[in-house]
Amino acid sequence: MSDKMQRVVLARTPEGTPVNEDFALQTQPMPRPSQGEVLCQAKYLSLDPYMRSQIAGRHISGSITPGDPMLGETVSCVLESKAEGFKPGDLVRCFGGWSSHSIHTPKEMFLLGKDFPAPSLALSTLGMPGLTAWAGLHCLARIKSEDTVVIPAATGGVGAVAGQLAKACGCQVIGIAGMTQKCRQATEVLGFDACLNRRDENLGEELDKACPQGIDVYFDLVGGPMLTVASERLAEGGRVLLCGLISEYNSSERIAGPPPGLWIRARAKVFGLVVYDFEDRRQEFLKEVMPLYHDGRLKPHEDIIEGLASAPEAFCRLMRGENNGKVIVALS
């Protein structure tokens, strides 16, 4: 076993959109587990927009300041175990961070079953993004087959799963994405009924055409002006899932939300969606969506990058909106 490990730390607080120089790759002595602990080697690392909010110091999961290691969920392999229930070779899901190796107690790890599909899926379609999509649609919005569902960031980690789950329920699904290529992927690969380009200056008019009876469920992953545009078009009894703020993550300023009258007029229900509230329902989620995955109605949409040293640039691409699916770093 090597006596060195690598990790990525925040070198400085980004001004606006992050750049490579905001991060630093460090080599450190390999940690050793104490009694009751496990040493893990990361195989896959999830990169997510919420990490930018951690850097800004305004995320529920914690904050990151210069010199701190970057946080994040991983699929890791147990190398050495001094804890009951885990043995070398086990694959686990844990918060190993942007690091080649990490130490954990048993309560911080979740075993992946031997029959679990490709390990990266535990960080994407069958992981936290999938759980987020399922919880929002099924537990909060309680979608019905006659609903029209609109999903911005349609080809991202959560949006891609949400669109497919809504289609599996018989809903009409309209996506919104920032590139023509992403719009094509939403319809041709993920099965959305239509996908609009958010850069279209007539986005409101295009939404009117796509949703002539109004929007029944708006799965908000973006915030900003688009939330107002969607709220203006809610059908009576519409549901709004407030889940992400991609439009604000690179900004130090908060954007004012829609006038409350738009939600009152629609008799809307507005939900704040925090995926951690549904962790105890993960097995229920997997039981419901695994058949969809196996019969091809739930397709993975991953953007996999090789090597821990590539993580900063991959994260910067994500925050520029240049990713193509759920961003995952594959470590050797």
mmCIF file of N, CA, C and O in Angstrom, residues 226-314:
data_model
loop_
_atom_site.group_PDB
_atom_site.id
_atom_site.type_symbol
_atom_site.label_atom_id
_atom_site.label_comp_id
_atom_site.label_asym_id
_atom_site.label_seq_id
_atom_site.Cartn_x
_atom_site.Cartn_y
_atom_site.Cartn_z
ATOM 1 N N MET A 226 -36.117 32.701 -14.577
ATOM 2 C CA MET A 226 -36.867 31.596 -15.163
ATOM 3 C C MET A 226 -37.970 31.109 -14.225
ATOM 4 O O MET A 226 -39.022 30.650 -14.667
ATOM 5 N N LEU A 227 -37.734 31.188 -12.922
ATOM 6 C CA LEU A 227 -38.758 30.789 -11.962
ATOM 7 C C LEU A 227 -39.975 31.696 -12.087
ATOM 8 O O LEU A 227 -41.123 31.241 -11.992
ATOM 9 N N THR A 228 -39.753 32.981 -12.333
ATOM 10 C CA THR A 228 -40.864 33.901 -12.523
ATOM 11 C C THR A 228 -41.609 33.594 -13.819
ATOM 12 O O THR A 228 -42.847 33.563 -13.849
ATOM 13 N N VAL A 229 -40.869 33.337 -14.889
ATOM 14 C CA VAL A 229 -41.490 33.009 -16.176
ATOM 15 C C VAL A 229 -42.389 31.777 -16.035
ATOM 16 O O VAL A 229 -43.517 31.751 -16.546
ATOM 17 N N ALA A 230 -41.910 30.766 -15.314
ATOM 18 C CA ALA A 230 -42.700 29.551 -15.122
ATOM 19 C C ALA A 230 -43.896 29.814 -14.207
ATOM 20 O O ALA A 230 -45.008 29.322 -14.456
ATOM 21 N N SER A 231 -43.683 30.586 -13.152
ATOM 22 C CA SER A 231 -44.766 30.855 -12.199
ATOM 23 C C SER A 231 -45.908 31.624 -12.853
ATOM 24 O O SER A 231 -47.072 31.479 -12.462
ATOM 25 N N GLU A 232 -45.609 32.445 -13.842
ATOM 26 C CA GLU A 232 -46.643 33.181 -14.569
ATOM 27 C C GLU A 232 -47.549 32.247 -15.362
ATOM 28 O O GLU A 232 -48.648 32.637 -15.759
ATOM 29 N N ARG A 233 -47.079 31.014 -15.573
ATOM 30 C CA ARG A 233 -47.805 30.077 -16.434
ATOM 31 C C ARG A 233 -48.306 28.846 -15.682
ATOM 32 O O ARG A 233 -48.640 27.834 -16.299
ATOM 33 N N LEU A 234 -48.360 28.926 -14.361
ATOM 34 C CA LEU A 234 -48.848 27.793 -13.587
ATOM 35 C C LEU A 234 -50.338 27.566 -13.824
ATOM 36 O O LEU A 234 -51.132 28.507 -13.856
ATOM 37 N N ALA A 235 -50.699 26.306 -13.973
ATOM 38 C CA ALA A 235 -52.111 25.952 -14.012
ATOM 39 C C ALA A 235 -52.683 26.044 -12.598
ATOM 40 O O ALA A 235 -51.945 26.041 -11.603
ATOM 41 N N GLU A 236 -54.002 26.113 -12.499
ATOM 42 C CA GLU A 236 -54.619 26.142 -11.180
ATOM 43 C C GLU A 236 -54.286 24.845 -10.434
ATOM 44 O O GLU A 236 -54.418 23.752 -10.980
ATOM 45 N N GLY A 237 -53.821 24.988 -9.189
ATOM 46 C CA GLY A 237 -53.392 23.817 -8.422
ATOM 47 C C GLY A 237 -51.992 23.365 -8.766
ATOM 48 O O GLY A 237 -51.580 22.265 -8.385
ATOM 49 N N GLY A 238 -51.224 24.220 -9.451
ATOM 50 C CA GLY A 238 -49.854 23.870 -9.824
ATOM 51 C C GLY A 238 -48.967 23.674 -8.605
ATOM 52 O O GLY A 238 -49.240 24.185 -7.519
ATOM 53 N N ARG A 239 -47.918 22.900 -8.801
ATOM 54 C CA ARG A 239 -46.952 22.645 -7.729
ATOM 55 C C ARG A 239 -45.573 23.105 -8.184
ATOM 56 O O ARG A 239 -45.163 22.828 -9.319
ATOM 57 N N VAL A 240 -44.869 23.792 -7.296
ATOM 58 C CA VAL A 240 -43.526 24.287 -7.576
ATOM 59 C C VAL A 240 -42.561 23.633 -6.601
ATOM 60 O O VAL A 240 -42.735 23.729 -5.382
ATOM 61 N N LEU A 241 -41.557 22.960 -7.140
ATOM 62 C CA LEU A 241 -40.518 22.321 -6.327
ATOM 63 C C LEU A 241 -39.268 23.185 -6.376
ATOM 64 O O LEU A 241 -38.625 23.309 -7.421
ATOM 65 N N LEU A 242 -38.939 23.819 -5.268
ATOM 66 C CA LEU A 242 -37.742 24.660 -5.185
ATOM 67 C C LEU A 242 -36.581 23.791 -4.732
ATOM 68 O O LEU A 242 -36.519 23.369 -3.586
ATOM 69 N N CYS A 243 -35.659 23.518 -5.648
ATOM 70 C CA CYS A 243 -34.614 22.530 -5.363
ATOM 71 C C CYS A 243 -33.205 23.049 -5.585
ATOM 72 O O CYS A 243 -32.295 22.682 -4.863
ATOM 73 N N GLY A 244 -33.001 23.892 -6.595
ATOM 74 C CA GLY A 244 -31.653 24.354 -6.914
ATOM 75 C C GLY A 244 -31.641 25.811 -7.321
ATOM 76 O O GLY A 244 -32.673 26.388 -7.691
ATOM 77 N N LEU A 245 -30.452 26.419 -7.275
ATOM 78 C CA LEU A 245 -30.293 27.843 -7.587
ATOM 79 C C LEU A 245 -29.093 28.054 -8.506
ATOM 80 O O LEU A 245 -28.229 28.890 -8.237
ATOM 81 N N ILE A 246 -29.047 27.291 -9.581
ATOM 82 C CA ILE A 246 -27.874 27.342 -10.461
ATOM 83 C C ILE A 246 -27.595 28.762 -10.926
ATOM 84 O O ILE A 246 -26.434 29.160 -11.075
ATOM 85 N N SER A 247 -28.630 29.547 -11.144
ATOM 86 C CA SER A 247 -28.436 30.903 -11.658
ATOM 87 C C SER A 247 -27.729 31.811 -10.660
ATOM 88 O O SER A 247 -27.213 32.867 -11.033
ATOM 89 N N GLU A 248 -27.689 31.414 -9.380
ATOM 90 C CA GLU A 248 -27.115 32.281 -8.346
ATOM 91 C C GLU A 248 -25.788 31.783 -7.784
ATOM 92 O O GLU A 248 -25.119 32.520 -7.066
ATOM 93 N N TYR A 249 -25.405 30.549 -8.064
ATOM 94 C CA TYR A 249 -24.260 29.963 -7.371
ATOM 95 C C TYR A 249 -22.973 30.753 -7.586
ATOM 96 O O TYR A 249 -22.117 30.804 -6.704
ATOM 97 N N ASN A 250 -22.790 31.354 -8.755
ATOM 98 C CA ASN A 250 -21.564 32.098 -9.028
ATOM 99 C C ASN A 250 -21.662 33.574 -8.657
ATOM 100 O O ASN A 250 -20.743 34.344 -8.917
ATOM 101 N N SER A 251 -22.784 33.962 -8.051
ATOM 102 C CA SER A 251 -23.012 35.366 -7.718
ATOM 103 C C SER A 251 -23.045 35.559 -6.209
ATOM 104 O O SER A 251 -23.483 34.688 -5.463
ATOM 105 N N SER A 252 -22.599 36.712 -5.779
ATOM 106 C CA SER A 252 -22.655 37.039 -4.347
ATOM 107 C C SER A 252 -23.991 37.658 -3.970
ATOM 108 O O SER A 252 -24.270 37.877 -2.792
ATOM 109 N N GLU A 253 -24.823 37.935 -4.967
ATOM 110 C CA GLU A 253 -26.101 38.589 -4.720
ATOM 111 C C GLU A 253 -27.246 37.592 -4.859
ATOM 112 O O GLU A 253 -27.205 36.679 -5.681
ATOM 113 N N ARG A 254 -28.276 37.775 -4.040
ATOM 114 C CA ARG A 254 -29.487 36.984 -4.139
ATOM 115 C C ARG A 254 -30.443 37.664 -5.122
ATOM 116 O O ARG A 254 -30.556 38.892 -5.155
ATOM 117 N N ILE A 255 -31.141 36.839 -5.912
ATOM 118 C CA ILE A 255 -32.089 37.363 -6.888
ATOM 119 C C ILE A 255 -33.491 37.309 -6.295
ATOM 120 O O ILE A 255 -33.884 36.291 -5.713
ATOM 121 N N ALA A 256 -34.247 38.390 -6.450
ATOM 122 C CA ALA A 256 -35.614 38.422 -5.929
ATOM 123 C C ALA A 256 -36.467 37.370 -6.619
ATOM 124 O O ALA A 256 -36.322 37.114 -7.819
ATOM 125 N N GLY A 257 -37.351 36.744 -5.880
ATOM 126 C CA GLY A 257 -38.200 35.703 -6.422
ATOM 127 C C GLY A 257 -39.453 36.253 -7.085
ATOM 128 O O GLY A 257 -39.661 37.470 -7.158
ATOM 129 N N PRO A 258 -40.332 35.357 -7.550
ATOM 130 C CA PRO A 258 -41.563 35.783 -8.213
ATOM 131 C C PRO A 258 -42.491 36.514 -7.240
ATOM 132 O O PRO A 258 -42.469 36.253 -6.031
ATOM 133 N N PRO A 259 -43.323 37.411 -7.729
ATOM 134 C CA PRO A 259 -44.348 38.028 -6.871
ATOM 135 C C PRO A 259 -45.253 36.941 -6.299
ATOM 136 O O PRO A 259 -45.736 36.082 -7.049
ATOM 137 N N PRO A 260 -45.502 36.933 -5.011
ATOM 138 C CA PRO A 260 -46.339 35.887 -4.417
ATOM 139 C C PRO A 260 -47.716 35.778 -5.055
ATOM 140 O O PRO A 260 -48.333 34.710 -5.047
ATOM 141 N N GLY A 261 -48.203 36.881 -5.638
ATOM 142 C CA GLY A 261 -49.508 36.848 -6.269
ATOM 143 C C GLY A 261 -49.617 35.814 -7.372
ATOM 144 O O GLY A 261 -50.716 35.298 -7.637
ATOM 145 N N LEU A 262 -48.495 35.496 -8.021
ATOM 146 C CA LEU A 262 -48.532 34.483 -9.077
ATOM 147 C C LEU A 262 -48.888 33.121 -8.503
ATOM 148 O O LEU A 262 -49.624 32.344 -9.129
ATOM 149 N N TRP A 263 -48.376 32.825 -7.319
ATOM 150 C CA TRP A 263 -48.668 31.540 -6.685
ATOM 151 C C TRP A 263 -50.073 31.546 -6.059
ATOM 152 O O TRP A 263 -50.753 30.526 -6.069
ATOM 153 N N ILE A 264 -50.469 32.692 -5.536
ATOM 154 C CA ILE A 264 -51.813 32.787 -4.956
ATOM 155 C C ILE A 264 -52.861 32.600 -6.049
ATOM 156 O O ILE A 264 -53.844 31.863 -5.884
ATOM 157 N N ARG A 265 -52.670 33.284 -7.173
ATOM 158 C CA ARG A 265 -53.630 33.179 -8.274
ATOM 159 C C ARG A 265 -53.824 31.728 -8.704
ATOM 160 O O ARG A 265 -54.954 31.289 -8.976
ATOM 161 N N ALA A 266 -52.718 30.974 -8.754
ATOM 162 C CA ALA A 266 -52.782 29.589 -9.210
ATOM 163 C C ALA A 266 -53.178 28.616 -8.101
ATOM 164 O O ALA A 266 -53.288 27.418 -8.360
ATOM 165 N N ARG A 267 -53.414 29.132 -6.880
ATOM 166 C CA ARG A 267 -53.663 28.250 -5.730
ATOM 167 C C ARG A 267 -52.549 27.202 -5.657
ATOM 168 O O ARG A 267 -52.771 26.005 -5.446
ATOM 169 N N ALA A 268 -51.327 27.660 -5.877
ATOM 170 C CA ALA A 268 -50.185 26.753 -6.012
ATOM 171 C C ALA A 268 -49.707 26.239 -4.663
ATOM 172 O O ALA A 268 -49.878 26.876 -3.624
ATOM 173 N N LYS A 269 -49.090 25.075 -4.706
ATOM 174 C CA LYS A 269 -48.355 24.543 -3.570
ATOM 175 C C LYS A 269 -46.870 24.671 -3.896
ATOM 176 O O LYS A 269 -46.426 24.257 -4.961
ATOM 177 N N VAL A 270 -46.121 25.242 -2.975
ATOM 178 C CA VAL A 270 -44.690 25.485 -3.176
ATOM 179 C C VAL A 270 -43.924 24.702 -2.123
ATOM 180 O O VAL A 270 -44.166 24.842 -0.922
ATOM 181 N N PHE A 271 -42.993 23.860 -2.594
ATOM 182 C CA PHE A 271 -42.247 22.985 -1.695
ATOM 183 C C PHE A 271 -40.759 23.326 -1.740
ATOM 184 O O PHE A 271 -40.185 23.528 -2.811
ATOM 185 N N GLY A 272 -40.135 23.383 -0.573
ATOM 186 C CA GLY A 272 -38.686 23.431 -0.495
ATOM 187 C C GLY A 272 -38.164 22.005 -0.423
ATOM 188 O O GLY A 272 -38.468 21.284 0.526
ATOM 189 N N LEU A 273 -37.404 21.590 -1.424
ATOM 190 C CA LEU A 273 -36.942 20.206 -1.524
ATOM 191 C C LEU A 273 -35.485 20.096 -1.080
ATOM 192 O O LEU A 273 -34.585 20.641 -1.728
ATOM 193 N N VAL A 274 -35.256 19.409 0.032
ATOM 194 C CA VAL A 274 -33.907 19.108 0.520
ATOM 195 C C VAL A 274 -33.775 17.594 0.562
ATOM 196 O O VAL A 274 -34.474 16.912 1.321
ATOM 197 N N VAL A 275 -32.910 17.049 -0.258
ATOM 198 C CA VAL A 275 -32.851 15.601 -0.440
ATOM 199 C C VAL A 275 -32.499 14.859 0.844
ATOM 200 O O VAL A 275 -32.936 13.721 1.059
ATOM 201 N N TYR A 276 -31.758 15.497 1.737
ATOM 202 C CA TYR A 276 -31.359 14.823 2.973
ATOM 203 C C TYR A 276 -32.580 14.412 3.806
ATOM 204 O O TYR A 276 -32.505 13.466 4.590
ATOM 205 N N ASP A 277 -33.697 15.103 3.609
ATOM 206 C CA ASP A 277 -34.911 14.763 4.351
ATOM 207 C C ASP A 277 -35.484 13.407 3.925
ATOM 208 O O ASP A 277 -36.340 12.853 4.627
ATOM 209 N N PHE A 278 -35.027 12.878 2.799
ATOM 210 C CA PHE A 278 -35.581 11.643 2.250
ATOM 211 C C PHE A 278 -34.576 10.491 2.257
ATOM 212 O O PHE A 278 -34.814 9.464 1.632
ATOM 213 N N GLU A 279 -33.476 10.670 2.970
ATOM 214 C CA GLU A 279 -32.462 9.611 3.011
ATOM 215 C C GLU A 279 -33.042 8.308 3.550
ATOM 216 O O GLU A 279 -32.664 7.217 3.094
ATOM 217 N N ASP A 280 -33.966 8.397 4.492
ATOM 218 C CA ASP A 280 -34.532 7.179 5.068
ATOM 219 C C ASP A 280 -35.477 6.461 4.107
ATOM 220 O O ASP A 280 -35.968 5.358 4.409
ATOM 221 N N ARG A 281 -35.720 7.050 2.942
ATOM 222 C CA ARG A 281 -36.590 6.429 1.947
ATOM 223 C C ARG A 281 -35.797 5.968 0.715
ATOM 224 O O ARG A 281 -36.381 5.651 -0.327
ATOM 225 N N ARG A 282 -34.471 5.923 0.840
ATOM 226 C CA ARG A 282 -33.633 5.553 -0.307
ATOM 227 C C ARG A 282 -33.950 4.153 -0.815
ATOM 228 O O ARG A 282 -33.996 3.926 -2.031
ATOM 229 N N GLN A 283 -34.160 3.206 0.075
ATOM 230 C CA GLN A 283 -34.450 1.839 -0.372
ATOM 231 C C GLN A 283 -35.799 1.771 -1.089
ATOM 232 O O GLN A 283 -35.953 1.007 -2.052
ATOM 233 N N GLU A 284 -36.758 2.541 -0.619
ATOM 234 C CA GLU A 284 -38.051 2.615 -1.299
ATOM 235 C C GLU A 284 -37.864 3.173 -2.712
ATOM 236 O O GLU A 284 -38.460 2.673 -3.683
ATOM 237 N N PHE A 285 -37.050 4.227 -2.823
ATOM 238 C CA PHE A 285 -36.728 4.813 -4.121
ATOM 239 C C PHE A 285 -36.106 3.775 -5.048
ATOM 240 O O PHE A 285 -36.534 3.599 -6.195
ATOM 241 N N LEU A 286 -35.104 3.049 -4.561
ATOM 242 C CA LEU A 286 -34.430 2.049 -5.398
ATOM 243 C C LEU A 286 -35.383 0.933 -5.815
ATOM 244 O O LEU A 286 -35.335 0.464 -6.960
ATOM 245 N N LYS A 287 -36.239 0.521 -4.918
ATOM 246 C CA LYS A 287 -37.195 -0.545 -5.238
ATOM 247 C C LYS A 287 -38.115 -0.116 -6.378
ATOM 248 O O LYS A 287 -38.475 -0.926 -7.246
ATOM 249 N N GLU A 288 -38.488 1.156 -6.389
ATOM 250 C CA GLU A 288 -39.399 1.645 -7.418
ATOM 251 C C GLU A 288 -38.717 1.894 -8.755
ATOM 252 O O GLU A 288 -39.298 1.629 -9.818
ATOM 253 N N VAL A 289 -37.477 2.425 -8.724
ATOM 254 C CA VAL A 289 -36.858 2.839 -9.992
ATOM 255 C C VAL A 289 -35.970 1.769 -10.615
ATOM 256 O O VAL A 289 -35.709 1.827 -11.826
ATOM 257 N N MET A 290 -35.507 0.793 -9.838
ATOM 258 C CA MET A 290 -34.627 -0.224 -10.403
ATOM 259 C C MET A 290 -35.274 -0.964 -11.571
ATOM 260 O O MET A 290 -34.602 -1.209 -12.596
ATOM 261 N N PRO A 291 -36.560 -1.320 -11.504
ATOM 262 C CA PRO A 291 -37.181 -1.960 -12.677
ATOM 263 C C PRO A 291 -37.164 -1.058 -13.911
ATOM 264 O O PRO A 291 -37.006 -1.540 -15.036
ATOM 265 N N LEU A 292 -37.328 0.261 -13.717
ATOM 266 C CA LEU A 292 -37.277 1.190 -14.846
ATOM 267 C C LEU A 292 -35.888 1.205 -15.468
ATOM 268 O O LEU A 292 -35.740 1.294 -16.697
ATOM 269 N N TYR A 293 -34.868 1.125 -14.617
ATOM 270 C CA TYR A 293 -33.496 1.082 -15.121
ATOM 271 C C TYR A 293 -33.260 -0.195 -15.916
ATOM 272 O O TYR A 293 -32.714 -0.161 -17.029
ATOM 273 N N HIS A 294 -33.685 -1.318 -15.381
ATOM 274 C CA HIS A 294 -33.412 -2.602 -16.035
ATOM 275 C C HIS A 294 -34.176 -2.767 -17.342
ATOM 276 O O HIS A 294 -33.695 -3.454 -18.252
ATOM 277 N N ASP A 295 -35.350 -2.155 -17.465
ATOM 278 C CA ASP A 295 -36.076 -2.308 -18.733
ATOM 279 C C ASP A 295 -35.821 -1.150 -19.702
ATOM 280 O O ASP A 295 -36.473 -1.045 -20.745
ATOM 281 N N GLY A 296 -34.855 -0.274 -19.360
ATOM 282 C CA GLY A 296 -34.424 0.754 -20.296
ATOM 283 C C GLY A 296 -35.232 2.028 -20.292
ATOM 284 O O GLY A 296 -34.971 2.934 -21.101
ATOM 285 N N ARG A 297 -36.192 2.171 -19.383
ATOM 286 C CA ARG A 297 -36.980 3.399 -19.328
ATOM 287 C C ARG A 297 -36.315 4.481 -18.480
ATOM 288 O O ARG A 297 -36.795 5.623 -18.459
ATOM 289 N N LEU A 298 -35.246 4.125 -17.791
ATOM 290 C CA LEU A 298 -34.468 5.092 -17.011
ATOM 291 C C LEU A 298 -33.016 4.944 -17.418
ATOM 292 O O LEU A 298 -32.305 4.039 -16.979
ATOM 293 N N LYS A 299 -32.581 5.842 -18.304
ATOM 294 C CA LYS A 299 -31.241 5.753 -18.886
ATOM 295 C C LYS A 299 -30.265 6.643 -18.116
ATOM 296 O O LYS A 299 -30.575 7.800 -17.820
ATOM 297 N N PRO A 300 -29.073 6.138 -17.808
ATOM 298 C CA PRO A 300 -28.048 6.983 -17.187
ATOM 299 C C PRO A 300 -27.622 8.092 -18.145
ATOM 300 O O PRO A 300 -27.636 7.913 -19.371
ATOM 301 N N HIS A 301 -27.276 9.226 -17.581
ATOM 302 C CA HIS A 301 -26.762 10.332 -18.389
ATOM 303 C C HIS A 301 -25.600 10.934 -17.610
ATOM 304 O O HIS A 301 -25.768 11.865 -16.823
ATOM 305 N N GLU A 302 -24.416 10.378 -17.813
ATOM 306 C CA GLU A 302 -23.236 10.725 -17.021
ATOM 307 C C GLU A 302 -22.160 11.387 -17.882
ATOM 308 O O GLU A 302 -21.985 11.041 -19.045
ATOM 309 N N ASP A 303 -21.451 12.305 -17.279
ATOM 310 C CA ASP A 303 -20.307 12.977 -17.888
ATOM 311 C C ASP A 303 -19.097 12.614 -17.030
ATOM 312 O O ASP A 303 -18.858 13.231 -15.992
ATOM 313 N N ILE A 304 -18.364 11.568 -17.437
ATOM 314 C CA ILE A 304 -17.298 11.014 -16.599
ATOM 315 C C ILE A 304 -15.938 11.522 -17.052
ATOM 316 O O ILE A 304 -15.592 11.452 -18.235
ATOM 317 N N ILE A 305 -15.169 12.036 -16.095
ATOM 318 C CA ILE A 305 -13.832 12.581 -16.323
ATOM 319 C C ILE A 305 -12.840 11.724 -15.557
ATOM 320 O O ILE A 305 -13.124 11.240 -14.457
ATOM 321 N N GLU A 306 -11.663 11.526 -16.117
ATOM 322 C CA GLU A 306 -10.655 10.655 -15.515
ATOM 323 C C GLU A 306 -9.663 11.433 -14.654
ATOM 324 O O GLU A 306 -9.121 12.451 -15.085
ATOM 325 N N GLY A 307 -9.431 10.963 -13.425
ATOM 326 C CA GLY A 307 -8.342 11.450 -12.604
ATOM 327 C C GLY A 307 -8.686 12.574 -11.654
ATOM 328 O O GLY A 307 -9.360 13.539 -12.033
ATOM 329 N N LEU A 308 -8.211 12.450 -10.412
ATOM 330 C CA LEU A 308 -8.487 13.465 -9.391
ATOM 331 C C LEU A 308 -7.949 14.829 -9.814
ATOM 332 O O LEU A 308 -8.569 15.861 -9.524
ATOM 333 N N ALA A 309 -6.813 14.865 -10.495
ATOM 334 C CA ALA A 309 -6.234 16.140 -10.919
ATOM 335 C C ALA A 309 -7.140 16.879 -11.892
ATOM 336 O O ALA A 309 -7.007 18.099 -12.071
ATOM 337 N N SER A 310 -8.062 16.163 -12.527
ATOM 338 C CA SER A 310 -8.988 16.772 -13.482
ATOM 339 C C SER A 310 -10.229 17.351 -12.801
ATOM 340 O O SER A 310 -11.026 18.026 -13.463
ATOM 341 N N ALA A 311 -10.394 17.087 -11.507
ATOM 342 C CA ALA A 311 -11.610 17.516 -10.818
ATOM 343 C C ALA A 311 -11.823 19.039 -10.853
ATOM 344 O O ALA A 311 -12.948 19.492 -11.109
ATOM 345 N N PRO A 312 -10.792 19.864 -10.597
ATOM 346 C CA PRO A 312 -11.036 21.314 -10.630
ATOM 347 C C PRO A 312 -11.569 21.807 -11.975
ATOM 348 O O PRO A 312 -12.552 22.551 -12.018
ATOM 349 N N GLU A 313 -10.946 21.389 -13.069
ATOM 350 C CA GLU A 313 -11.412 21.841 -14.381
ATOM 351 C C GLU A 313 -12.804 21.312 -14.681
ATOM 352 O O GLU A 313 -13.646 22.018 -15.257
ATOM 353 N N ALA A 314 -13.083 20.059 -14.277
ATOM 354 C CA ALA A 314 -14.421 19.500 -14.495
ATOM 355 C C ALA A 314 -15.471 20.293 -13.721
ATOM 356 O O ALA A 314 -16.576 20.540 -14.213
#
